[in-house]
Coordinates of C-alpha atoms and ligand atoms in Angstrom, one line a residue:
M3 CA -10.5 26.0 4.2
V4 CA -10.5 22.5 3.2
A5 CA -11.9 23.2 -0.2
T6 CA -9.5 26.1 -0.7
V7 CA -6.5 24.0 0.1
G8 CA -7.8 21.1 -1.9
A9 CA -8.5 23.2 -5.0
M10 CA -5.2 25.0 -4.8
A11 CA -3.3 21.7 -4.6
A12 CA -5.4 20.1 -7.3
R13 CA -4.2 22.7 -9.6
E14 CA -0.6 22.1 -8.5
L15 CA -1.0 18.4 -9.2
G16 CA -2.9 18.8 -12.5
G17 CA -6.2 17.6 -10.8
E18 CA -4.5 14.3 -9.7
G19 CA -5.2 14.6 -6.1
A20 CA -5.3 17.4 -3.6
R21 CA -2.2 18.0 -1.4
R22 CA -1.9 19.4 2.1
D23 CA 1.5 20.3 3.3
A24 CA 2.7 20.5 6.8
R25 CA 1.6 24.1 7.2
Q26 CA -2.0 23.7 6.0
A27 CA -3.1 20.3 7.6
P28 CA -3.0 21.1 11.2
T29 CA -4.8 24.2 10.6
V30 CA -7.7 22.1 9.4
A31 CA -7.5 19.9 12.6
R32 CA -7.6 23.1 14.7
V33 CA -10.8 24.2 13.0
V34 CA -12.3 20.8 14.1
A35 CA -10.7 21.0 17.4
A36 CA -12.0 24.5 18.0
A37 CA -15.4 23.6 16.7
A38 CA -15.5 20.8 19.2
R39 CA -14.7 23.3 21.9
G40 CA -17.4 25.6 20.5
R41 CA -15.0 28.7 19.9
G42 CA -14.9 30.5 16.7
S43 CA -13.1 29.5 13.6
G44 CA -9.9 28.3 15.3
L45 CA -7.8 29.9 12.7
E46 CA -6.1 32.3 15.0
G47 CA -2.5 31.9 15.6
A48 CA -2.4 29.0 13.0
H49 CA 1.0 27.7 13.8
G50 CA 2.2 25.2 11.2
V51 CA 3.5 22.0 12.4
E52 CA 6.9 23.2 11.7
D53 CA 6.3 25.7 14.5
S54 CA 8.1 24.3 17.6
A55 CA 7.1 27.4 19.6
P56 CA 4.2 25.7 21.3
N57 CA 6.4 23.4 23.1
A58 CA 8.7 26.2 24.5
G59 CA 9.3 26.1 28.2
R60 CA 8.9 22.2 28.6
S61 CA 11.6 19.6 28.6
A62 CA 12.2 18.4 25.1
Q63 CA 11.2 14.9 25.8
E64 CA 8.0 15.9 27.6
A65 CA 7.3 18.3 24.6
G66 CA 7.2 15.4 22.3
G67 CA 10.7 14.4 21.6
V68 CA 14.1 15.8 21.5
D69 CA 13.4 17.8 18.4
G70 CA 10.1 19.0 19.9
S71 CA 8.1 18.1 16.9
Y72 CA 6.7 14.7 17.7
L73 CA 3.5 15.7 19.4
T74 CA 1.1 18.7 18.5
E75 CA -0.8 21.0 20.9
T76 CA -4.1 19.3 20.0
R77 CA -5.4 16.9 22.6
F78 CA -7.6 14.0 21.5
D79 CA -10.4 15.1 23.7
Q80 CA -10.6 18.2 21.5
C81 CA -11.5 16.2 18.5
A82 CA -14.7 14.8 17.1
I83 CA -14.2 11.2 18.3
C84 CA -16.7 9.2 20.3
P85 CA -16.3 8.8 24.1
L86 CA -15.7 5.0 23.7
S87 CA -12.6 5.7 21.5
L88 CA -11.6 8.6 23.8
N89 CA -11.5 6.5 26.9
A90 CA -9.5 3.9 25.2
V91 CA -7.0 6.5 23.8
K92 CA -6.7 7.8 27.4
D93 CA -6.1 4.2 28.8
A94 CA -3.4 3.9 26.1
G95 CA -1.7 6.8 27.6
Y96 CA -2.1 9.1 24.5
E97 CA -3.1 12.6 25.4
R98 CA -1.9 14.9 22.7
M99 CA -2.1 14.0 18.9
T100 CA 1.0 13.5 16.7
R101 CA 1.3 15.7 13.6
V102 CA 0.1 13.0 11.2
Q103 CA -2.9 12.2 13.5
E104 CA -3.9 15.8 13.8
A105 CA -3.5 16.3 10.1
T106 CA -5.3 13.3 8.9
L107 CA -8.3 12.8 11.3
P108 CA -10.6 15.5 10.2
I109 CA -10.0 14.7 6.5
I110 CA -10.6 11.1 7.0
L111 CA -13.8 11.9 9.1
Q112 CA -15.0 13.9 6.1
G113 CA -15.0 10.6 4.1
K114 CA -12.1 11.5 1.7
D115 CA -9.4 9.0 0.6
V116 CA -6.0 10.0 2.1
L117 CA -2.5 9.3 1.1
A118 CA -0.4 10.3 4.2
K119 CA 3.4 10.6 4.5
A120 CA 4.8 11.0 7.9
K121 CA 8.2 10.1 9.3
T122 CA 8.9 6.7 11.0
G123 CA 7.7 6.2 14.6
T124 CA 5.2 9.1 14.6
G125 CA 1.9 7.3 15.3
K126 CA 0.6 6.6 11.7
T127 CA -1.1 3.5 12.9
V128 CA -3.4 5.4 15.4
G129 CA -3.6 7.9 12.6
F130 CA -5.5 5.5 10.4
L131 CA -7.1 3.2 13.0
L132 CA -8.8 5.8 15.2
P133 CA -10.9 7.5 12.4
A134 CA -11.6 4.2 10.7
I135 CA -13.1 3.0 14.0
E136 CA -15.2 6.1 14.1
V137 CA -16.5 5.2 10.7
L138 CA -17.3 1.7 11.7
S139 CA -19.0 2.6 15.0
A140 CA -21.6 4.5 13.1
L141 CA -22.5 1.5 11.0
P142 CA -25.2 -1.0 11.8
R143 CA -23.8 -4.1 13.5
S144 CA -22.9 -6.8 11.0
T145 CA -20.8 -10.0 10.4
S146 CA -19.2 -8.4 7.4
I147 CA -15.6 -7.2 7.3
N148 CA -16.0 -3.4 7.4
L149 CA -12.4 -2.3 7.8
L150 CA -9.6 -4.2 5.9
V151 CA -5.9 -3.3 6.8
M152 CA -3.3 -4.7 4.6
C153 CA 0.3 -5.0 5.9
P154 CA 3.5 -6.2 4.1
T155 CA 4.7 -8.4 7.0
R156 CA 3.3 -10.7 9.7
E157 CA 5.0 -8.9 12.6
L158 CA 3.4 -5.6 11.4
A159 CA 0.0 -7.2 11.0
N160 CA 0.0 -8.5 14.5
Q161 CA 1.2 -5.1 15.8
V162 CA -1.6 -3.2 14.0
A163 CA -4.1 -5.7 15.3
A164 CA -2.8 -5.2 18.9
E165 CA -3.1 -1.4 18.4
A166 CA -6.7 -1.8 17.1
R167 CA -7.5 -3.9 20.2
K168 CA -6.3 -1.2 22.4
L169 CA -8.6 1.3 20.7
L170 CA -11.6 -1.1 20.7
K171 CA -11.4 -1.5 24.4
Y172 CA -14.8 -0.1 25.0
H173 CA -16.3 -0.8 21.7
R174 CA -18.0 -4.1 22.7
S175 CA -19.7 -4.6 19.3
L176 CA -16.5 -4.4 17.2
G177 CA -13.8 -7.0 17.0
V178 CA -10.4 -7.5 15.1
Q179 CA -8.8 -10.6 13.6
V180 CA -5.5 -11.2 11.9
V181 CA -4.8 -13.4 9.0
I182 CA -1.1 -13.9 8.1
G183 CA 0.9 -16.6 6.3
R184 CA 2.7 -19.6 7.9
T185 CA -0.1 -20.2 10.4
R186 CA -2.5 -23.0 9.6
L187 CA -5.3 -21.8 7.1
P188 CA -8.0 -24.1 8.8
Q189 CA -7.2 -22.6 12.1
E190 CA -7.8 -19.2 10.8
Q191 CA -10.9 -20.3 9.0
R192 CA -12.4 -21.7 12.1
S193 CA -11.6 -18.7 14.2
M194 CA -13.3 -16.4 11.6
Q195 CA -16.3 -18.6 11.4
A196 CA -16.8 -18.8 15.2
N197 CA -16.3 -15.1 15.7
P198 CA -16.7 -13.0 12.6
C199 CA -15.0 -9.7 13.2
Q200 CA -15.6 -6.3 11.5
I201 CA -12.0 -5.5 11.4
L202 CA -9.5 -7.7 9.5
V203 CA -5.8 -7.1 9.5
A204 CA -4.0 -9.2 6.8
T205 CA -1.0 -9.9 4.7
P206 CA -1.7 -9.9 1.0
G207 CA -0.8 -13.5 0.3
R208 CA -2.8 -15.0 3.0
L209 CA -5.8 -12.8 2.2
K210 CA -5.6 -14.0 -1.2
D211 CA -5.7 -17.6 0.1
H212 CA -8.8 -17.0 2.1
L213 CA -10.5 -15.4 -0.9
E214 CA -9.8 -18.6 -3.0
N215 CA -10.4 -21.2 -0.3
T216 CA -12.6 -20.0 2.6
P217 CA -16.2 -20.5 2.0
G218 CA -18.2 -17.3 2.3
F219 CA -15.1 -15.1 2.8
S220 CA -15.4 -13.2 -0.6
N221 CA -19.1 -12.3 0.5
R222 CA -17.9 -11.0 3.9
I223 CA -15.3 -8.9 2.2
K224 CA -17.9 -7.2 0.1
G225 CA -18.7 -5.3 3.3
V226 CA -15.5 -3.4 3.4
K227 CA -16.2 0.4 3.9
V228 CA -12.6 1.3 4.7
L229 CA -9.5 -0.1 3.2
V230 CA -6.0 0.8 4.6
L231 CA -2.7 0.0 2.9
D232 CA -0.1 0.4 5.7
E233 CA 3.4 0.9 4.2
A234 CA 1.5 1.7 1.0
D235 CA 4.5 2.2 -1.1
R236 CA 5.7 -1.3 -0.3
L237 CA 2.3 -2.9 -0.9
L238 CA 2.1 -1.1 -4.4
D239 CA 5.6 -2.1 -5.5
M240 CA 6.1 -4.9 -7.9
G241 CA 6.4 -7.6 -5.1
F242 CA 3.0 -7.0 -3.9
R243 CA 1.1 -5.1 -6.5
R244 CA -0.5 -8.0 -8.3
D245 CA -1.9 -9.5 -5.1
I246 CA -3.2 -6.1 -4.0
E247 CA -4.9 -5.5 -7.3
K248 CA -6.7 -8.9 -7.1
I249 CA -7.8 -8.2 -3.5
I250 CA -9.1 -4.8 -4.6
A251 CA -11.1 -6.4 -7.3
F252 CA -13.1 -8.1 -4.6
I253 CA -13.8 -5.0 -2.5
P254 CA -16.6 -2.6 -3.3
K255 CA -15.6 0.4 -5.2
E256 CA -17.7 2.5 -3.0
R257 CA -15.4 2.7 -0.1
Q258 CA -12.8 5.0 1.6
T259 CA -9.1 4.2 1.1
L260 CA -6.2 5.3 3.3
L261 CA -2.6 4.9 2.2
F262 CA 0.0 5.5 4.9
S263 CA 3.8 5.4 4.8
A264 CA 7.0 7.2 5.9
T265 CA 8.2 7.2 2.2
V266 CA 6.0 8.1 -0.8
P267 CA 8.1 8.1 -3.9
E268 CA 6.7 9.7 -7.0
E269 CA 5.9 6.4 -8.6
V270 CA 3.5 5.7 -5.8
R271 CA 1.7 9.0 -6.3
Q272 CA 1.5 8.0 -10.0
I273 CA -0.1 4.6 -9.3
S274 CA -2.1 5.4 -6.4
H275 CA -5.3 5.4 -8.6
V276 CA -5.0 1.6 -8.4
A277 CA -6.5 1.9 -4.9
M278 CA -7.8 5.5 -4.4
R279 CA -10.4 7.9 -5.9
K280 CA -9.0 10.7 -8.1
D281 CA -9.8 13.4 -5.7
Y282 CA -7.8 11.9 -2.7
E283 CA -5.9 14.2 -0.4
F284 CA -2.1 14.0 -0.1
V285 CA -1.2 14.8 3.5
N286 CA 2.5 15.4 3.8
T287 CA 3.7 16.1 7.3
V288 CA 7.3 16.1 6.3
Q289 CA 7.8 19.9 5.8
E290 CA 9.4 21.2 2.7
G291 CA 13.2 21.3 3.0
D292 CA 13.1 18.8 5.9
E293 CA 14.7 15.5 5.6
E294 CA 12.7 12.2 5.6
T295 CA 14.7 11.0 8.6
H296 CA 14.9 12.4 12.1
S297 CA 17.3 15.0 13.0
Q298 CA 17.8 13.3 16.4
V299 CA 19.2 10.2 14.8
N300 CA 22.9 10.3 14.2
Q301 CA 23.5 8.7 10.8
T302 CA 26.9 7.6 9.6
Y303 CA 28.4 5.3 7.1
M304 CA 31.6 3.3 7.1
I305 CA 33.4 2.0 4.1
A306 CA 35.6 -1.1 4.5
P307 CA 36.4 -4.2 2.5
L308 CA 34.2 -7.2 2.9
D309 CA 36.8 -9.2 4.7
L310 CA 36.8 -6.7 7.5
H311 CA 33.0 -6.5 8.0
F312 CA 32.6 -9.1 10.7
S313 CA 35.4 -7.6 12.7
I314 CA 34.1 -4.1 12.3
L315 CA 30.7 -5.2 13.3
Y316 CA 31.9 -7.0 16.3
D317 CA 34.0 -4.0 17.3
V318 CA 31.2 -1.5 16.9
L319 CA 28.7 -3.8 18.9
K320 CA 31.2 -4.5 21.6
K321 CA 31.8 -0.8 22.2
H322 CA 28.0 0.1 22.0
V323 CA 27.3 -2.6 24.6
A324 CA 30.0 -1.3 26.8
E325 CA 28.9 2.3 26.6
D326 CA 25.1 1.8 27.0
A327 CA 23.9 -0.7 29.6
E328 CA 20.5 -0.3 28.1
Y329 CA 21.5 -1.2 24.6
K330 CA 19.0 -2.5 22.1
V331 CA 20.3 -3.0 18.6
I332 CA 19.1 -4.2 15.2
V333 CA 21.6 -5.4 12.7
F334 CA 19.9 -5.6 9.2
C335 CA 21.4 -7.9 6.7
T336 CA 20.6 -8.3 2.9
T337 CA 18.9 -11.7 2.9
A338 CA 17.4 -14.4 5.2
M339 CA 20.4 -16.7 4.9
V340 CA 22.9 -14.0 5.3
T341 CA 21.0 -12.8 8.4
K342 CA 21.3 -16.4 9.8
L343 CA 25.1 -16.5 9.1
V344 CA 25.8 -13.1 10.7
A345 CA 23.7 -14.1 13.8
E346 CA 25.7 -17.3 14.1
V347 CA 29.0 -15.5 13.8
L348 CA 28.0 -12.9 16.5
S349 CA 26.6 -15.6 18.8
Q350 CA 29.9 -17.3 18.7
L351 CA 31.4 -14.0 19.8
N352 CA 29.3 -14.3 23.0
L353 CA 27.1 -11.3 22.3
N354 CA 23.4 -11.6 23.2
I355 CA 21.8 -12.3 19.9
R356 CA 18.4 -13.1 18.5
E357 CA 17.8 -13.9 15.0
I358 CA 14.7 -13.1 12.8
H359 CA 13.9 -13.7 9.1
S360 CA 11.6 -15.4 6.7
R361 CA 13.1 -18.8 7.0
K362 CA 12.2 -19.0 10.8
S363 CA 9.0 -20.6 11.9
Q364 CA 6.1 -18.2 12.6
S365 CA 6.1 -19.2 16.2
A366 CA 9.9 -18.5 16.4
R367 CA 9.4 -15.1 14.8
T368 CA 6.6 -14.1 17.1
K369 CA 8.5 -15.3 20.1
V370 CA 11.7 -13.4 19.2
S371 CA 9.7 -10.3 18.2
D372 CA 7.8 -10.3 21.4
E373 CA 11.0 -10.7 23.4
F374 CA 12.9 -7.9 21.7
R375 CA 9.9 -5.6 22.1
K376 CA 10.0 -6.0 25.9
S377 CA 13.7 -6.4 26.5
K378 CA 16.9 -4.4 26.8
G379 CA 20.4 -5.7 26.4
L380 CA 19.7 -7.6 23.2
I381 CA 21.0 -7.5 19.6
L382 CA 18.4 -8.5 16.9
V383 CA 20.0 -9.6 13.7
S384 CA 17.2 -9.3 11.0
S385 CA 16.4 -9.4 7.5
D386 CA 13.9 -6.9 6.1
V387 CA 11.0 -8.6 7.9
S388 CA 11.7 -6.0 10.6
A389 CA 12.5 -3.1 8.2
R390 CA 9.1 -1.5 8.1
G391 CA 6.5 -0.5 10.6
V392 CA 7.6 -2.7 13.6
D393 CA 7.6 -0.6 16.7
Y394 CA 10.2 -1.8 19.1
P395 CA 10.6 0.8 21.8
D396 CA 14.0 2.4 22.6
V397 CA 16.1 0.9 19.9
T398 CA 19.6 2.6 20.6
L399 CA 21.4 1.6 17.4
V400 CA 20.5 0.3 13.9
I401 CA 23.3 -1.1 11.8
Q402 CA 22.7 -1.9 8.1
V403 CA 25.3 -4.3 6.7
G404 CA 25.6 -4.3 2.9
L405 CA 23.5 -2.6 0.2
P406 CA 20.0 -1.7 1.4
A407 CA 17.3 -2.6 -1.3
D408 CA 16.7 1.0 -2.0
R409 CA 16.7 4.5 -0.4
E410 CA 13.1 3.8 1.0
Q411 CA 14.2 0.6 2.7
Y412 CA 17.2 2.5 4.2
I413 CA 14.9 5.0 5.7
H414 CA 12.5 2.5 7.1
R415 CA 15.3 0.4 8.6
L416 CA 16.8 3.4 10.2
G417 CA 13.4 4.3 11.5
R418 CA 13.4 1.5 13.9
T419 CA 15.4 3.8 16.1
G420 CA 14.6 7.4 17.1
R421 CA 10.9 6.6 17.5
K422 CA 8.5 8.9 19.3
G423 CA 11.1 11.8 19.1
K424 CA 13.7 9.8 21.0
E425 CA 17.4 9.9 20.2
G426 CA 19.0 7.1 18.1
Q427 CA 22.1 6.1 16.1
G428 CA 22.4 4.5 12.7
I429 CA 25.4 3.1 10.9
L430 CA 25.6 1.9 7.4
L431 CA 28.4 -0.5 6.7
L432 CA 29.4 -0.8 3.0
A433 CA 32.2 -2.3 0.9
P434 CA 33.9 0.2 -1.3
W435 CA 32.2 -1.0 -4.5
E436 CA 28.7 -0.5 -2.8
M437 CA 29.4 3.3 -2.3
H438 CA 27.2 4.2 -5.3
F439 CA 24.3 3.8 -2.9
L440 CA 25.3 6.8 -1.0
S441 CA 24.2 9.0 -4.0
T442 CA 20.5 8.0 -3.3
V443 CA 20.7 9.3 0.2
N444 CA 23.0 12.3 -0.1
D445 CA 20.0 14.6 0.9
L446 CA 19.9 13.0 4.3
S447 CA 22.2 14.0 7.2
I448 CA 24.5 11.0 6.8
S449 CA 28.3 11.5 7.2
E450 CA 31.2 9.3 6.9
A451 CA 32.8 7.8 10.0
A452 CA 36.1 6.0 10.0
A453 CA 35.8 2.3 10.3
P454 CA 37.5 1.2 13.5
S455 CA 40.9 -0.1 12.9
V456 CA 40.8 -3.8 13.7
D457 CA 43.8 -5.1 15.5
S458 CA 45.2 -8.5 15.0
S459 CA 43.8 -9.9 18.3
I460 CA 40.2 -8.9 17.3
Q461 CA 40.8 -10.4 13.9
A462 CA 41.9 -13.6 15.4
V463 CA 38.9 -13.9 17.8
V464 CA 36.6 -13.1 14.9
N465 CA 38.3 -15.7 12.6
D466 CA 38.0 -18.3 15.1
A467 CA 34.3 -17.5 15.6
V468 CA 33.7 -17.6 11.8
G469 CA 35.4 -20.9 11.8
R470 CA 33.1 -22.4 14.3
V471 CA 30.0 -21.6 12.1
E472 CA 28.7 -24.7 10.2
M473 CA 29.6 -25.1 6.5
K474 CA 25.9 -25.4 5.7
S475 CA 25.2 -21.9 6.9
K476 CA 28.1 -20.5 4.8
E477 CA 27.0 -22.3 1.6
S478 CA 23.4 -21.0 2.1
A479 CA 24.8 -17.5 2.8
Y480 CA 26.9 -17.6 -0.3
Q481 CA 24.1 -18.7 -2.5
A482 CA 21.7 -16.1 -1.1
W483 CA 24.4 -13.4 -1.3
L484 CA 25.0 -14.2 -4.9
G485 CA 21.2 -14.1 -5.6
Y486 CA 20.8 -10.7 -3.8
Y487 CA 23.7 -8.9 -5.6
N488 CA 22.7 -10.6 -9.0
S489 CA 19.3 -8.9 -8.7
T490 CA 21.0 -5.5 -8.0
K491 CA 21.2 -3.8 -11.4
T492 CA 24.3 -1.9 -10.7
I493 CA 26.3 -5.0 -9.8
S494 CA 24.8 -7.7 -11.9
R495 CA 25.6 -6.0 -15.2
D496 CA 29.1 -7.3 -15.1
K497 CA 28.9 -11.0 -14.3
A498 CA 32.6 -11.5 -14.0
R499 CA 32.8 -8.8 -11.4
L500 CA 29.8 -10.2 -9.6
V501 CA 31.6 -13.6 -9.4
R502 CA 34.7 -11.9 -8.0
L503 CA 32.8 -10.0 -5.4
A504 CA 31.0 -13.2 -4.4
E505 CA 34.4 -14.8 -4.0
E506 CA 35.4 -12.0 -1.7
F507 CA 32.3 -12.7 0.4
S508 CA 33.1 -16.3 0.6
Q509 CA 36.7 -15.5 1.7
S510 CA 35.2 -13.3 4.4
M511 CA 33.6 -16.5 5.8
G512 CA 36.9 -18.1 5.9
L513 CA 36.5 -20.2 2.8
A514 CA 39.4 -20.9 0.4
V515 CA 37.2 -22.1 -2.4
P516 CA 33.6 -20.7 -2.9
P517 CA 30.9 -23.2 -2.4
A518 CA 29.2 -25.1 -5.4
I519 CA 25.6 -24.1 -6.2
P520 CA 22.9 -26.4 -7.6
K521 CA 22.6 -26.1 -11.3
L522 CA 18.9 -25.5 -11.1
I523 CA 19.4 -22.4 -8.9
L524 CA 22.2 -21.1 -11.0
R525 CA 19.8 -21.4 -14.0
K526 CA 17.1 -19.6 -12.1
M527 CA 19.5 -16.9 -11.4
G528 CA 20.5 -16.7 -15.1
L529 CA 24.1 -17.5 -14.0
I530 CA 24.5 -21.0 -15.5
N531 CA 27.9 -21.5 -17.2
V532 CA 29.2 -18.2 -15.8
P533 CA 33.0 -18.8 -15.3
G534 CA 34.2 -18.9 -11.7
L535 CA 30.9 -20.3 -10.4
R536 CA 30.9 -24.0 -9.4
S537 CA 27.9 -26.0 -9.9
T538 CA 26.6 -29.4 -8.3
Ligands
ATP627 N1 -0.7 10.5 20.3 C1 0.2 9.7 20.8 N2 0.9 9.9 21.9 C2 1.9 9.2 22.3 N3 2.2 8.1 21.7 C3 1.7 7.6 20.6 C4 0.7 8.4 20.1 N4 0.2 7.8 18.9 C5 1.0 6.8 18.7 N5 1.9 6.6 19.7 C6 2.9 5.6 19.9 O1 4.0 5.9 19.0 C7 4.6 4.7 18.7 C8 5.0 4.8 17.1 O2 3.6 4.6 16.5 P1 3.6 3.8 15.1 O3 4.2 2.5 15.2 O4 2.1 3.9 14.6 O5 4.5 4.8 14.2 P2 4.5 4.8 12.5 O6 4.5 6.2 12.2 O7 3.6 4.0 12.0 O8 6.0 4.2 12.3 P3 6.5 3.5 11.0 O9 6.8 4.5 9.9 O10 7.8 2.9 11.4 O11 5.6 2.4 10.6 C9 3.8 3.5 19.2 O12 4.5 3.0 20.2 C10 2.4 4.2 19.5 O13 1.8 3.4 20.6

């Protein structure tokens, strides 16, 4: 079955890599499951993963989410995993496999490279960790790094390491370590020396630092047997690609590589050879004709001029807080400094706000992230550091203010709600001149909602709050805003228009005259001498 599916798909892809779609993959898992139970071929019935029939008769949530498709019928104890892992899986409270886990486990255990696409919040982390740990547990004990997991953000790296620790509970001979930026390098070096672990979870920049500066590290990494790129499309895009290529050059070619993400644009398929062998398997659990987002998440967009955005945001949040005592909201903003500004304005409005972005110290980021994970009744204002992978349970609403970087980022941000089959809500708030973004998501179930009409009393309260925010925050936000939209092709083409729009943004912060920007920065942005921009 595996060979047949692989060969068929290899033809379809011109030999570039085999593909399994939602219908085929679980059948393979059932073969393994049935074999483990010692019963026949396991092909009878062969429901595809789109088959929600197995869940009939149970409550939707119990059956694996409101859309009934989050968990499969296959239990972990039906799979070919060792008792140590199985006990840890049980302790973690996992009984049945998610679709992506069911689909990828047998293929990874066969030693194949895998590119897996599965919707947000459907257990991809266990999907790659569990079989990778199986591979490691069969190796002789060593002080080399045998499993390297790369993640695009520090929060995600910490979270993946936490999941790995759960699964390693009974594997006394295996350990996990994290190397991420912003913590002290010597501290990480000492801890790796004192306790060399077989599993390393890392962000690309810091891993490169260790390769260049930590004695013996490049030797330890030569032991890598399994490489995982979590959020693979992000790690292979231009922001990280060079670092990833450099890192891969240090790792043995003889290894297994696993690429996982909720979004796998065609370009990623094209460049996956950077990391994977040619005969990799593409496992896509998003069935044909289905959307990449969850049907149980209600998605809307609102269009309103920039000068109303703070008031609309306040109005939407106030209503949501009043309606849902267990509210837990993430507000995504375009840049770190715009995030800071929005958090300050909303704090002035007495909402229960936390703020997270790259300009915060790592200890502050970790503290806020841990708090938000555990709490309810909180609003997290965030830059894209929380866009991908971060698993905050029970987020009730995701609001995206301004243009998302691209379609993929929109999907990942939205994916912070509606995890594990739960319900959720997403709102995208755009200015009229940002509407072109909608054409990139028009295949998703996103519909227009009327922006709430803002009465003069709300407007006055919001203006007052904006007025109390420090000038420094507004200056930094203006500069960051200009930089962000200047890097957005559709908007930066016409510099005069960009400057006009930036002025609108500055007015929305209550400024009569846009702040001046240091010449050096304007030069870096390619905006020196552009009329309408003031410099210092
Ligand atoms: N088989 C399972 N049964 C129940 N819960 C599970 C199972 N596997 C994973 N989970 C839980 O599901 C949640 C989502 O998992 P995870 O963060 O790995 O999703 P993801 O698919 O990687 O999402 P994203 O695309 O946002 O990165 C986590 O809280 C995880 O502990």
